[in-house]
Amino acid sequence: MFSKDQYQLLDFGDGRRLERFGEFILDRPSSAAEGVTRQKSELWDSAHAAYVKRNANEGGWHSVNQMPLSWKIKHENWDLELKLTDFGHVGVFPEQSGNWDWMTRQLKASGETLKILNLFAYTGGATLAAASHGAEVVHVDSAQNSVLWARRNTVSSGLTGQAIRWITEDSRKFATRELKRGNKYHGVVMDPPSYGHGPKGEVWKIQQHLDELLDLCMELTEHDRRFILISCHTEGYVPAELEQKLQRALGSSSPGTFESGGLAIRAADSRPLPSGVAVRWCRER
């Protein structure tokens, strides 16, 4: 997980979360914090900036103190660039750090150079984790600005010499093309959104398209599959449902170990803030 000097959930409640990213404290909306009482009300006035929604799809940041255009935090020995975006995000989902750590353990245990496909890769946390432990990574995201952001993280982290391919494309379309090319992978990591668009207007809906994408990924890894990691933040998805989907895609011919559960971030007082779900599968050793 993140060290406390790099990231900490200070408090949450009343539909909001108070977090410290490095030296800056941010106040953001959180649906998981609805109906919950804040425990440390005295801390909230220390926020450097707060994100306020204007409607379901728009909002803006209100800075109490001067904020930089960007700043950085570290996970292990690599950098993550952060900035205040129009959507209320900052460039990292802290709950994913546990997934990065799990993937790192799989890479270390293999003792080989594995080829990893990172879909819906955002600003590259999983890419950095894999590359920093010797994996060859193909990083795929439909948003060019996210791919460029991930590349900046790679440069800042001193990982430009690692084997990373950068792809701006729809994930389903790319996986289909990789099959036609005969390319293969040892592992797949994905964090699909509920809804999205590819760079050429391709529509992604998790309820309609996740099963198809999982089938494509199973074909891409069938020669020597080592691990699969799926997380999502879609409201209504439960760990058992996500695990069932992966079990169906893997079939009975892929013995291995499953882990599934809710992702959460623990506040300074140890209360967990639910933050999506994840399922992990690794081959029996």
Coordinates of N, CA, C and O in Angstrom, one line a residue, residues 89-200:
H89 N -11.1 13.7 -10.5 CA -10.1 12.8 -10.3 C -8.7 13.5 -10.2 O -8.6 14.7 -10.6
V90 N -7.7 12.8 -9.7 CA -6.4 13.4 -9.6 C -5.3 12.6 -10.3 O -4.1 13.0 -10.3
G91 N -5.6 11.5 -10.9 CA -4.6 10.7 -11.6 C -4.2 9.4 -10.9 O -3.3 8.7 -11.5
V92 N -4.8 9.1 -9.8 CA -4.5 7.8 -9.2 C -5.8 7.4 -8.4 O -6.5 8.2 -7.8
F93 N -6.0 6.1 -8.4 CA -7.1 5.5 -7.5 C -6.3 4.7 -6.4 O -5.8 3.6 -6.7
P94 N -6.2 5.3 -5.2 CA -5.3 4.7 -4.2 C -5.7 3.3 -3.8 O -4.8 2.5 -3.4
E95 N -7.0 2.9 -4.0 CA -7.3 1.5 -3.6 C -6.7 0.5 -4.5 O -6.6 -0.7 -4.2
Q96 N -6.2 0.9 -5.7 CA -5.5 0.0 -6.6 C -4.1 -0.4 -6.1 O -3.6 -1.4 -6.6
S97 N -3.6 0.2 -5.2 CA -2.2 -0.1 -4.7 C -2.1 -1.5 -4.2 O -1.1 -2.2 -4.4
G98 N -3.1 -2.0 -3.6 CA -3.1 -3.4 -3.1 C -3.1 -4.4 -4.3 O -2.4 -5.4 -4.2
N99 N -3.8 -4.0 -5.4 CA -3.7 -4.9 -6.6 C -2.3 -4.8 -7.3 O -1.8 -5.8 -7.7
W100 N -1.7 -3.6 -7.3 CA -0.3 -3.5 -7.8 C 0.6 -4.4 -7.0 O 1.5 -5.1 -7.5
D101 N 0.4 -4.4 -5.7 CA 1.3 -5.2 -4.8 C 1.1 -6.7 -5.1 O 2.1 -7.5 -5.1
W102 N -0.1 -7.1 -5.3 CA -0.4 -8.5 -5.6 C 0.2 -8.9 -6.9 O 0.9 -10.0 -7.0
M103 N 0.1 -8.1 -7.9 CA 0.7 -8.4 -9.2 C 2.2 -8.4 -9.1 O 2.9 -9.3 -9.7
T104 N 2.8 -7.6 -8.3 CA 4.3 -7.6 -8.1 C 4.7 -9.0 -7.5 O 5.7 -9.5 -7.9
R105 N 3.9 -9.5 -6.6 CA 4.2 -10.8 -6.0 C 4.2 -11.9 -7.1 O 5.0 -12.8 -7.0
Q106 N 3.2 -11.8 -8.0 CA 3.1 -12.8 -9.1 C 4.4 -12.7 -10.0 O 4.9 -13.8 -10.4
L107 N 4.8 -11.5 -10.3 CA 6.0 -11.4 -11.1 C 7.2 -11.9 -10.5 O 8.1 -12.5 -11.1
K108 N 7.4 -11.6 -9.2 CA 8.6 -12.0 -8.5 C 8.6 -13.5 -8.4 O 9.6 -14.2 -8.5
A109 N 7.4 -14.1 -8.1 CA 7.4 -15.6 -7.9 C 7.7 -16.3 -9.2 O 8.1 -17.5 -9.2
S110 N 7.4 -15.7 -10.4 CA 7.6 -16.4 -11.7 C 9.1 -16.6 -12.0 O 9.4 -17.6 -12.6
G111 N 9.9 -15.6 -11.6 CA 11.3 -15.7 -11.9 C 11.6 -15.6 -13.4 O 12.7 -16.0 -13.8
E112 N 10.6 -15.2 -14.2 CA 10.8 -15.1 -15.6 C 10.4 -13.7 -16.1 O 9.8 -12.9 -15.3
T113 N 10.6 -13.3 -17.4 CA 10.1 -12.1 -17.9 C 8.8 -12.4 -18.5 O 8.6 -13.1 -19.5
L114 N 7.7 -11.8 -17.9 CA 6.4 -12.1 -18.4 C 5.9 -10.9 -19.2 O 6.3 -9.8 -19.0
K115 N 5.0 -11.2 -20.1 CA 4.4 -10.2 -21.0 C 3.0 -9.9 -20.5 O 2.1 -10.8 -20.4
I116 N 2.7 -8.7 -20.1 CA 1.5 -8.3 -19.5 C 0.7 -7.3 -20.3 O 1.2 -6.4 -20.9
L117 N -0.6 -7.6 -20.4 CA -1.5 -6.7 -21.1 C -2.3 -5.9 -20.1 O -3.0 -6.4 -19.3
N118 N -2.2 -4.5 -20.1 CA -2.9 -3.7 -19.2 C -3.9 -2.9 -20.0 O -3.6 -2.0 -20.8
L119 N -5.2 -3.2 -19.8 CA -6.3 -2.6 -20.5 C -7.0 -1.6 -19.6 O -7.1 -1.7 -18.4
F120 N -7.6 -0.5 -20.2 CA -8.2 0.6 -19.5 C -7.1 1.1 -18.5 O -7.4 1.3 -17.3
A121 N -5.9 1.3 -19.0 CA -4.7 1.5 -18.2 C -4.6 2.8 -17.5 O -3.7 3.0 -16.7
Y122 N -5.4 3.8 -17.9 CA -5.4 5.1 -17.2 C -4.0 5.7 -17.2 O -3.3 5.8 -18.2
T123 N -3.6 6.2 -16.0 CA -2.3 6.9 -15.9 C -1.1 5.9 -15.6 O 0.0 6.4 -15.3
G124 N -1.4 4.6 -15.6 CA -0.3 3.7 -15.7 C 0.2 3.1 -14.4 O 1.4 2.6 -14.4
G125 N -0.5 3.1 -13.3 CA 0.0 2.6 -12.1 C 0.4 1.1 -12.2 O 1.5 0.7 -11.8
A126 N -0.5 0.3 -12.8 CA -0.2 -1.1 -13.0 C 1.0 -1.3 -14.0 O 1.8 -2.2 -13.8
T127 N 1.0 -0.4 -15.0 CA 2.1 -0.5 -16.0 C 3.5 -0.2 -15.3 O 4.4 -1.0 -15.5
L128 N 3.5 0.8 -14.4 CA 4.7 1.1 -13.7 C 5.1 0.0 -12.7 O 6.3 -0.4 -12.7
A129 N 4.1 -0.6 -12.1 CA 4.4 -1.7 -11.1 C 5.0 -2.9 -11.9 O 6.0 -3.5 -11.4
A130 N 4.4 -3.2 -13.0 CA 4.9 -4.4 -13.8 C 6.2 -4.1 -14.4 O 7.1 -5.0 -14.3
A131 N 6.4 -3.0 -15.0 CA 7.7 -2.7 -15.7 C 8.8 -2.6 -14.7 O 9.9 -3.0 -15.0
S132 N 8.5 -2.0 -13.5 CA 9.6 -1.9 -12.5 C 10.1 -3.2 -12.0 O 11.1 -3.3 -11.3
H133 N 9.3 -4.3 -12.2 CA 9.7 -5.6 -11.8 C 10.0 -6.5 -13.0 O 9.8 -7.7 -12.9
G134 N 10.4 -5.9 -14.1 CA 11.0 -6.7 -15.2 C 10.0 -7.2 -16.2 O 10.4 -7.9 -17.2
A135 N 8.7 -6.9 -16.1 CA 7.7 -7.4 -17.1 C 7.8 -6.6 -18.4 O 8.2 -5.4 -18.4
E136 N 7.4 -7.2 -19.5 CA 7.1 -6.5 -20.7 C 5.7 -6.1 -20.7 O 4.8 -7.0 -20.5
V137 N 5.3 -4.8 -21.0 CA 4.0 -4.4 -20.8 C 3.4 -3.7 -22.1 O 4.1 -3.0 -22.7
V138 N 2.2 -4.1 -22.4 CA 1.5 -3.3 -23.4 C 0.3 -2.6 -22.7 O -0.5 -3.1 -22.1
H139 N 0.4 -1.2 -22.8 CA -0.4 -0.3 -22.1 C -1.5 0.2 -23.0 O -1.1 0.9 -24.0
V140 N -2.8 -0.1 -22.8 CA -3.8 0.3 -23.7 C -4.9 1.2 -23.0 O -5.4 0.8 -21.9
D141 N -5.1 2.3 -23.6 CA -6.2 3.2 -23.1 C -6.8 4.0 -24.2 O -6.1 4.3 -25.2
S142 N -8.1 4.2 -24.2 CA -8.7 4.9 -25.3 C -8.5 6.4 -25.3 O -8.8 7.1 -26.3
A143 N -8.0 7.0 -24.2 CA -7.8 8.4 -24.1 C -6.4 8.8 -24.2 O -5.5 8.3 -23.4
Q144 N -6.0 9.5 -25.3 CA -4.6 9.8 -25.5 C -4.0 10.6 -24.4 O -2.8 10.4 -24.1
N145 N -4.8 11.5 -23.8 CA -4.2 12.3 -22.7 C -3.8 11.4 -21.5 O -2.8 11.7 -20.8
S146 N -4.6 10.3 -21.3 CA -4.2 9.4 -20.2 C -2.9 8.6 -20.6 O -2.1 8.4 -19.7
V147 N -2.8 8.2 -21.8 CA -1.6 7.5 -22.3 C -0.4 8.5 -22.1 O 0.7 8.0 -21.7
L148 N -0.5 9.7 -22.5 CA 0.6 10.7 -22.4 C 0.9 10.9 -20.9 O 2.1 11.0 -20.5
W149 N -0.1 11.0 -20.1 CA 0.1 11.1 -18.6 C 0.9 9.9 -18.1 O 1.9 10.1 -17.3
A150 N 0.6 8.7 -18.5 CA 1.3 7.5 -18.1 C 2.7 7.5 -18.6 O 3.7 7.1 -17.8
R151 N 3.0 8.0 -19.7 CA 4.3 8.1 -20.3 C 5.2 9.1 -19.5 O 6.4 8.8 -19.2
R152 N 4.6 10.2 -19.0 CA 5.3 11.1 -18.2 C 5.7 10.5 -16.8 O 6.8 10.7 -16.3
N153 N 4.8 9.7 -16.3 CA 5.1 8.9 -15.1 C 6.3 8.0 -15.3 O 7.1 7.8 -14.4
T154 N 6.3 7.4 -16.5 CA 7.4 6.4 -16.8 C 8.7 7.2 -16.8 O 9.8 6.7 -16.3
V155 N 8.7 8.4 -17.5 CA 10.0 9.2 -17.6 C 10.4 9.6 -16.2 O 11.6 9.5 -15.8
S156 N 9.4 10.1 -15.4 CA 9.8 10.6 -14.0 C 10.3 9.5 -13.1 O 11.1 9.8 -12.2
S157 N 9.8 8.3 -13.4 CA 10.2 7.1 -12.6 C 11.5 6.5 -13.0 O 11.9 5.5 -12.4
G158 N 12.1 7.0 -14.1 CA 13.3 6.4 -14.6 C 13.1 5.0 -15.3 O 14.0 4.2 -15.2
L159 N 11.9 4.8 -15.9 CA 11.6 3.5 -16.5 C 11.5 3.6 -18.0 O 11.0 2.7 -18.6
T160 N 12.1 4.6 -18.6 CA 12.0 4.7 -20.0 C 12.8 3.6 -20.8 O 12.5 3.3 -21.9
G161 N 13.7 2.9 -20.1 CA 14.4 1.8 -20.7 C 13.7 0.5 -20.7 O 14.1 -0.5 -21.3
Q162 N 12.5 0.5 -20.0 CA 11.8 -0.8 -19.9 C 10.9 -1.0 -21.2 O 10.6 -0.1 -21.9
A163 N 10.6 -2.3 -21.4 CA 9.8 -2.7 -22.6 C 8.3 -2.4 -22.4 O 7.6 -3.2 -21.9
I164 N 7.9 -1.2 -22.8 CA 6.5 -0.8 -22.7 C 6.0 -0.3 -24.1 O 6.7 0.5 -24.7
R165 N 4.9 -0.9 -24.6 CA 4.3 -0.4 -25.8 C 3.1 0.5 -25.4 O 2.3 0.1 -24.5
W166 N 3.0 1.6 -26.0 CA 1.9 2.6 -25.7 C 0.9 2.5 -26.8 O 1.2 2.9 -27.9
I167 N -0.4 2.2 -26.4 CA -1.4 2.1 -27.4 C -2.7 2.9 -27.0 O -3.2 2.8 -25.9
T168 N -3.1 3.8 -27.9 CA -4.3 4.6 -27.7 C -5.4 3.9 -28.6 O -5.4 4.2 -29.9
E169 N -6.2 3.1 -28.0 CA -7.2 2.3 -28.8 C -8.3 1.8 -27.9 O -8.1 1.6 -26.7
D170 N -9.4 1.4 -28.5 CA -10.5 0.7 -27.8 C -9.9 -0.7 -27.4 O -9.3 -1.4 -28.2
S171 N -10.2 -1.1 -26.2 CA -9.6 -2.3 -25.6 C -10.1 -3.5 -26.4 O -9.3 -4.4 -26.7
R172 N -11.4 -3.6 -26.7 CA -11.9 -4.8 -27.4 C -11.3 -4.9 -28.8 O -10.9 -5.9 -29.3
K173 N -11.2 -3.7 -29.5 CA -10.7 -3.7 -30.8 C -9.2 -4.1 -30.8 O -8.7 -4.9 -31.7
F174 N -8.5 -3.6 -29.8 CA -7.0 -4.0 -29.8 C -6.9 -5.5 -29.5 O -6.0 -6.1 -30.1
A175 N -7.6 -6.0 -28.5 CA -7.5 -7.4 -28.2 C -7.8 -8.3 -29.4 O -7.1 -9.3 -29.7
T176 N -8.8 -7.9 -30.2 CA -9.2 -8.7 -31.4 C -8.0 -8.6 -32.4 O -7.7 -9.7 -33.0
R177 N -7.4 -7.5 -32.6 CA -6.3 -7.4 -33.5 C -5.1 -8.1 -33.1 O -4.4 -8.7 -33.9
E178 N -4.9 -8.1 -31.8 CA -3.7 -8.9 -31.2 C -3.9 -10.4 -31.5 O -2.9 -11.1 -31.8
L179 N -5.1 -10.9 -31.4 CA -5.4 -12.3 -31.8 C -5.0 -12.6 -33.2 O -4.4 -13.6 -33.5
K180 N -5.5 -11.7 -34.1 CA -5.2 -11.9 -35.5 C -3.7 -11.8 -35.8 O -3.2 -12.5 -36.7
R181 N -3.0 -11.0 -35.0 CA -1.5 -10.9 -35.2 C -0.8 -12.1 -34.6 O 0.4 -12.3 -34.9
G182 N -1.5 -12.9 -33.8 CA -0.8 -14.0 -33.2 C 0.0 -13.7 -31.9 O 0.8 -14.5 -31.5
N183 N -0.2 -12.5 -31.4 CA 0.5 -12.1 -30.2 C -0.1 -12.8 -28.9 O -1.3 -13.0 -28.9
K184 N 0.7 -13.1 -28.0 CA 0.3 -13.8 -26.8 C 0.8 -13.1 -25.5 O 1.8 -12.3 -25.5
Y185 N 0.1 -13.3 -24.4 CA 0.4 -12.7 -23.1 C 0.4 -13.7 -22.0 O -0.3 -14.7 -22.1
H186 N 1.1 -13.4 -20.9 CA 1.1 -14.3 -19.7 C 0.1 -13.8 -18.7 O -0.3 -14.6 -17.8
G187 N -0.2 -12.5 -18.7 CA -1.1 -12.0 -17.7 C -1.9 -10.8 -18.3 O -1.5 -10.1 -19.2
V188 N -3.1 -10.6 -17.7 CA -3.9 -9.4 -18.1 C -4.4 -8.7 -16.8 O -4.8 -9.3 -15.8
V189 N -4.3 -7.4 -16.9 CA -4.8 -6.5 -15.9 C -5.8 -5.6 -16.5 O -5.6 -5.0 -17.6
M190 N -7.0 -5.4 -15.9 CA -8.0 -4.4 -16.4 C -8.8 -3.8 -15.3 O -9.1 -4.5 -14.3
D191 N -9.2 -2.6 -15.5 CA -10.1 -1.8 -14.6 C -11.1 -1.1 -15.5 O -11.1 0.1 -15.7
P192 N -12.1 -1.9 -16.0 CA -13.0 -1.3 -17.0 C -14.0 -0.4 -16.4 O -14.5 -0.6 -15.3
P193 N -14.3 0.7 -17.1 CA -15.3 1.6 -16.6 C -16.8 1.1 -16.8 O -16.9 0.1 -17.5
S194 N -17.7 1.7 -16.2 CA -19.1 1.3 -16.5 C -19.5 1.6 -17.9 O -20.2 0.8 -18.6
Y195 N -19.0 2.8 -18.4 CA -19.4 3.2 -19.7 C -18.3 4.1 -20.3 O -17.6 4.8 -19.5
G196 N -18.0 4.0 -21.6 CA -17.0 4.8 -22.2 C -17.0 4.8 -23.7 O -17.8 4.1 -24.3
H197 N -16.1 5.5 -24.3 CA -16.0 5.6 -25.7 C -14.5 5.4 -26.1 O -13.6 5.8 -25.4
G198 N -14.3 4.7 -27.2 CA -13.0 4.5 -27.8 C -12.6 5.8 -28.6 O -13.5 6.7 -28.8
P199 N -11.4 5.9 -29.1 CA -10.9 7.1 -29.8 C -11.7 7.3 -31.1 O -11.7 8.4 -31.6
K200 N -12.3 6.3 -31.6 CA -13.1 6.5 -32.9 C -14.6 6.3 -32.6 O -15.4 5.9 -33.5

